[in-house]
Amino acid sequence: MSAFRLCRLAALGLLATTASAPAGAQTRVAAAISADDLAAQLARSAPKADRRVLQLAAHAMRCALQRPELGVSGERLSVIDYSRPSTEPRMWVFDLARQRLLFEEWVAHGRNSGENRTEHFSNRDGSFMSSLGAFTAQETYMGGNGYSLRLAGLEPGFNDRARARAIVIHGAPYVNPSTAQLQGRLGRSLGCPAVRLSVAKPLIDALRGGTMVFAYYPDQDWLKHSQLLGGDCGTSAGLATR
């Protein structure tokens, strides 16, 4: 199938028909969709998610796909909305090729980021806080928390030390919605977006290999300075730390 035909299908909202296309072709299709159309697709798949957050995630996704050096795949996207309390599902994983929602999950934040609500963020090692912005999900490994997924931050000054800080996605017994209802919050991590043990492996396998993980909070400094939320997608600034 030609690249022109793939782009035409994307414009018609028929991205699902390209699911069998090579990964590179799927990335080109995803990049061809407007942020508004992508956000609408995400909202249809996850009606409980905040449309404004999905709009920002869609913009960041399109920007990242215009910069191949970031290594972002166009096949899937994950969105974490840290403006929601930890007692609610606030992580979504989307299959963009098939236009469907794969996961709607609870996710923990760092112990120094807040109690039930996530209020503080850091890019500093030893802060035990969560980080904001867009990440790429890279390779898996077996570590102290079992099967885990390394994250590389794409936001200079906000999360670009994530890999050095060992900010990873992993399963944890303290991510327990039933217990959270009793104690008023989920258990907390050392900064990692930890998920339920029962979903950790399939969720990690869905993200590995380049999926963007977009972590949102209405932090005005990040919203103003994020290169992937800017009009030029950070192409003029490059990846230099601000």
Short mmCIF file of C-alpha atoms in Angstrom, two decimals:
data_model
loop_
_atom_site.label_atom_id
_atom_site.label_comp_id
_atom_site.label_asym_id
_atom_site.label_seq_id
_atom_site.Cartn_x
_atom_site.Cartn_y
_atom_site.Cartn_z
CA MET A 1 0.00 0.00 0.00
CA SER A 2 1.42 3.39 -0.99
CA ALA A 3 2.24 6.10 1.52
CA PHE A 4 -0.30 8.33 -0.25
CA ARG A 5 -3.02 5.72 0.18
CA LEU A 6 -2.15 5.29 3.87
CA CYS A 7 -2.34 9.04 4.46
CA ARG A 8 -5.68 9.15 2.66
CA LEU A 9 -7.03 6.40 4.91
CA ALA A 10 -5.85 8.31 7.96
CA ALA A 11 -7.59 11.46 6.78
CA LEU A 12 -10.82 9.45 6.44
CA GLY A 13 -10.49 8.10 9.96
CA LEU A 14 -9.71 4.60 8.71
CA LEU A 15 -6.47 4.09 10.56
CA ALA A 16 -7.65 0.66 11.68
CA THR A 17 -7.30 -0.66 8.14
CA THR A 18 -3.54 -0.09 8.30
CA ALA A 19 -2.97 -2.32 11.31
CA SER A 20 -1.10 -4.85 9.20
CA ALA A 21 1.11 -2.22 7.59
CA PRO A 22 4.80 -1.99 8.53
CA ALA A 23 5.58 0.00 11.68
CA GLY A 24 7.20 2.79 9.68
CA ALA A 25 4.11 3.17 7.54
CA GLN A 26 1.90 3.27 10.65
CA THR A 27 4.09 6.02 12.08
CA ARG A 28 3.69 8.05 8.89
CA VAL A 29 -0.07 7.60 9.07
CA ALA A 30 -0.21 8.73 12.71
CA ALA A 31 1.89 11.79 11.86
CA ALA A 32 -0.51 12.69 9.05
CA ILE A 33 -3.53 12.97 11.35
CA SER A 34 -4.24 16.36 12.87
CA ALA A 35 -3.99 16.75 16.62
CA ASP A 36 -7.73 17.47 16.75
CA ASP A 37 -8.59 14.28 14.85
CA LEU A 38 -6.24 12.22 16.98
CA ALA A 39 -7.69 13.70 20.17
CA ALA A 40 -11.20 12.90 18.93
CA GLN A 41 -10.15 9.32 18.25
CA LEU A 42 -8.69 9.04 21.77
CA ALA A 43 -11.83 10.53 23.32
CA ARG A 44 -14.03 8.01 21.56
CA SER A 45 -11.88 5.19 22.90
CA ALA A 46 -11.68 6.60 26.46
CA PRO A 47 -14.77 8.73 27.13
CA LYS A 48 -13.93 9.02 30.84
CA ALA A 49 -10.61 10.75 30.13
CA ASP A 50 -10.34 14.55 30.10
CA ARG A 51 -10.61 15.78 26.50
CA ARG A 52 -8.23 18.68 27.19
CA VAL A 53 -5.57 16.28 28.42
CA LEU A 54 -6.05 14.07 25.36
CA GLN A 55 -5.69 17.13 23.14
CA LEU A 56 -2.32 17.96 24.69
CA ALA A 57 -1.20 14.35 24.40
CA ALA A 58 -2.21 14.29 20.75
CA HIS A 59 -0.24 17.48 20.06
CA ALA A 60 2.85 16.11 21.81
CA MET A 61 2.51 12.84 19.89
CA ARG A 62 2.36 14.56 16.52
CA CYS A 63 5.33 16.74 17.43
CA ALA A 64 7.37 13.74 18.51
CA LEU A 65 6.59 11.89 15.27
CA GLN A 66 7.99 14.85 13.34
CA ARG A 67 11.30 14.30 15.14
CA PRO A 68 12.48 10.75 14.37
CA GLU A 69 15.54 11.19 16.57
CA LEU A 70 13.20 10.87 19.57
CA GLY A 71 12.45 7.25 18.69
CA VAL A 72 8.68 7.44 19.24
CA SER A 73 6.49 4.81 17.61
CA GLY A 74 3.19 5.82 16.03
CA GLU A 75 1.41 2.58 16.83
CA ARG A 76 0.37 3.19 20.45
CA LEU A 77 0.09 5.97 23.01
CA SER A 78 -0.27 6.05 26.80
CA VAL A 79 -1.67 8.98 28.77
CA ILE A 80 -1.38 9.49 32.54
CA ASP A 81 -3.49 12.24 34.09
CA TYR A 82 -1.87 13.12 37.40
CA SER A 83 -4.49 15.79 38.03
CA ARG A 84 -6.81 12.94 39.06
CA PRO A 85 -6.62 11.32 42.50
CA SER A 86 -4.79 8.03 42.85
CA THR A 87 -8.01 6.30 43.87
CA GLU A 88 -9.33 6.67 40.31
CA PRO A 89 -8.13 5.07 37.06
CA ARG A 90 -5.87 7.69 35.47
CA MET A 91 -3.73 5.81 32.98
CA TRP A 92 -4.88 4.89 29.48
CA VAL A 93 -3.10 2.87 26.79
CA PHE A 94 -4.38 3.30 23.24
CA ASP A 95 -3.86 1.13 20.18
CA LEU A 96 -3.85 3.85 17.52
CA ALA A 97 -3.73 1.45 14.58
CA ARG A 98 -6.90 -0.33 15.64
CA GLN A 99 -8.51 2.70 17.27
CA ARG A 100 -9.20 0.98 20.57
CA LEU A 101 -8.42 1.28 24.25
CA LEU A 102 -6.15 -1.44 25.62
CA PHE A 103 -5.97 -0.43 29.29
CA GLU A 104 -7.66 1.98 31.70
CA GLU A 105 -5.70 1.63 34.91
CA TRP A 106 -4.74 2.91 38.34
CA VAL A 107 -1.18 4.20 38.60
CA ALA A 108 0.90 5.23 41.61
CA HIS A 109 2.93 8.41 41.98
CA GLY A 110 6.08 9.20 43.95
CA ARG A 111 5.90 9.29 47.74
CA ASN A 112 7.05 12.93 47.85
CA SER A 113 4.65 14.01 45.12
CA GLY A 114 1.62 14.05 47.39
CA GLU A 115 -0.90 11.92 49.24
CA ASN A 116 -3.98 10.95 47.22
CA ARG A 117 -3.38 13.77 44.76
CA THR A 118 -0.16 14.34 42.89
CA GLU A 119 0.95 17.91 43.53
CA HIS A 120 4.75 18.04 43.34
CA PHE A 121 7.06 16.95 40.51
CA SER A 122 10.79 16.77 40.06
CA ASN A 123 13.51 15.82 37.59
CA ARG A 124 16.05 15.44 40.41
CA ASP A 125 17.60 12.16 41.48
CA GLY A 126 16.68 11.23 45.04
CA SER A 127 13.57 13.43 45.07
CA PHE A 128 11.20 10.42 45.16
CA MET A 129 8.82 12.47 43.06
CA SER A 130 7.08 11.77 39.78
CA SER A 131 8.07 13.63 36.61
CA LEU A 132 5.88 15.38 34.05
CA GLY A 133 5.87 15.30 30.29
CA ALA A 134 6.43 12.89 27.44
CA PHE A 135 8.59 9.78 27.70
CA THR A 136 9.49 6.96 25.36
CA ALA A 137 8.98 3.45 26.67
CA GLN A 138 12.18 1.59 25.84
CA GLU A 139 13.41 -1.89 26.82
CA THR A 140 12.22 -4.31 29.49
CA TYR A 141 14.30 -6.00 32.19
CA MET A 142 13.93 -8.05 35.35
CA GLY A 143 14.77 -6.02 38.45
CA GLY A 144 13.94 -5.66 42.11
CA ASN A 145 10.31 -4.98 41.21
CA GLY A 146 10.11 -7.83 38.73
CA TYR A 147 9.32 -7.28 35.07
CA SER A 148 9.94 -3.58 34.41
CA LEU A 149 10.07 -1.08 31.55
CA ARG A 150 12.66 1.67 31.25
CA LEU A 151 11.48 5.18 30.39
CA ALA A 152 13.49 7.89 28.65
CA GLY A 153 12.30 11.47 29.22
CA LEU A 154 11.87 13.72 26.19
CA GLU A 155 11.31 16.98 28.09
CA PRO A 156 14.54 18.88 28.87
CA GLY A 157 14.48 20.24 32.39
CA PHE A 158 11.35 18.30 33.34
CA ASN A 159 11.99 14.59 32.85
CA ASP A 160 15.16 14.10 30.80
CA ARG A 161 16.90 12.47 33.80
CA ALA A 162 14.25 9.77 34.08
CA ARG A 163 16.42 6.97 32.77
CA ALA A 164 19.33 7.92 35.04
CA ARG A 165 16.87 8.08 37.97
CA ALA A 166 15.59 4.58 37.10
CA ILE A 167 12.06 5.86 36.60
CA VAL A 168 10.38 2.76 35.18
CA ILE A 169 6.96 1.18 34.84
CA HIS A 170 6.58 -1.88 37.06
CA GLY A 171 3.97 -3.79 38.97
CA ALA A 172 3.56 -3.26 42.72
CA PRO A 173 1.35 -4.82 45.41
CA TYR A 174 0.58 -1.37 46.83
CA VAL A 175 -1.29 -0.45 43.64
CA ASN A 176 -4.48 -1.96 45.00
CA PRO A 177 -7.76 -0.09 44.34
CA SER A 178 -9.61 -1.90 47.15
CA THR A 179 -7.00 -0.95 49.73
CA ALA A 180 -6.89 2.58 48.33
CA GLN A 181 -10.59 3.04 49.03
CA LEU A 182 -9.98 2.10 52.66
CA GLN A 183 -6.86 4.19 53.27
CA GLY A 184 -7.77 7.10 51.00
CA ARG A 185 -4.96 6.68 48.48
CA LEU A 186 -2.87 4.14 46.62
CA GLY A 187 0.50 3.17 47.96
CA ARG A 188 3.29 5.31 46.54
CA SER A 189 6.49 4.61 44.67
CA LEU A 190 9.93 6.22 44.62
CA GLY A 191 8.86 8.19 41.55
CA CYS A 192 7.88 5.37 39.19
CA PRO A 193 4.44 5.08 37.58
CA ALA A 194 3.72 1.70 39.19
CA VAL A 195 0.68 -0.34 38.16
CA ARG A 196 -1.25 -3.35 39.47
CA LEU A 197 0.70 -6.60 39.52
CA SER A 198 -2.04 -8.41 37.61
CA VAL A 199 -1.76 -6.11 34.59
CA ALA A 200 1.93 -5.22 34.70
CA LYS A 201 3.22 -7.73 32.15
CA PRO A 202 0.62 -7.24 29.41
CA LEU A 203 0.62 -3.47 29.91
CA ILE A 204 4.42 -3.29 29.74
CA ASP A 205 4.48 -5.50 26.65
CA ALA A 206 1.97 -3.18 24.99
CA LEU A 207 4.23 -0.17 25.64
CA ARG A 208 7.74 -1.49 25.07
CA GLY A 209 9.72 -0.50 22.01
CA GLY A 210 8.99 3.20 21.57
CA THR A 211 5.45 4.00 22.77
CA MET A 212 5.02 7.54 24.03
CA VAL A 213 3.92 7.83 27.67
CA PHE A 214 2.47 11.30 28.26
CA ALA A 215 2.21 12.32 31.93
CA TYR A 216 0.01 15.40 32.50
CA TYR A 217 -0.55 17.86 35.31
CA PRO A 218 -1.64 21.52 34.95
CA ASP A 219 1.82 22.79 35.87
CA GLN A 220 2.15 26.21 34.27
CA ASP A 221 5.94 26.11 33.96
CA TRP A 222 5.81 22.84 32.04
CA LEU A 223 2.86 23.91 29.89
CA LYS A 224 4.71 27.09 28.94
CA HIS A 225 8.16 25.60 28.29
CA SER A 226 7.50 22.08 27.02
CA GLN A 227 9.10 21.78 23.60
CA LEU A 228 6.60 19.15 22.51
CA LEU A 229 3.66 21.40 23.34
CA GLY A 230 5.09 24.42 21.52
CA GLY A 231 4.13 25.54 18.06
CA ASP A 232 7.46 24.56 16.48
CA CYS A 233 7.58 21.18 18.25
CA GLY A 234 11.00 22.04 19.65
CA THR A 235 12.71 21.85 16.26
CA SER A 236 14.39 25.22 16.72
CA ALA A 237 15.47 24.53 20.31
CA GLY A 238 16.64 20.96 19.83
CA LEU A 239 17.08 18.94 23.01
CA ALA A 240 19.31 21.33 24.94
CA THR A 241 18.32 21.71 28.56
CA ARG A 242 16.68 25.05 29.13
#
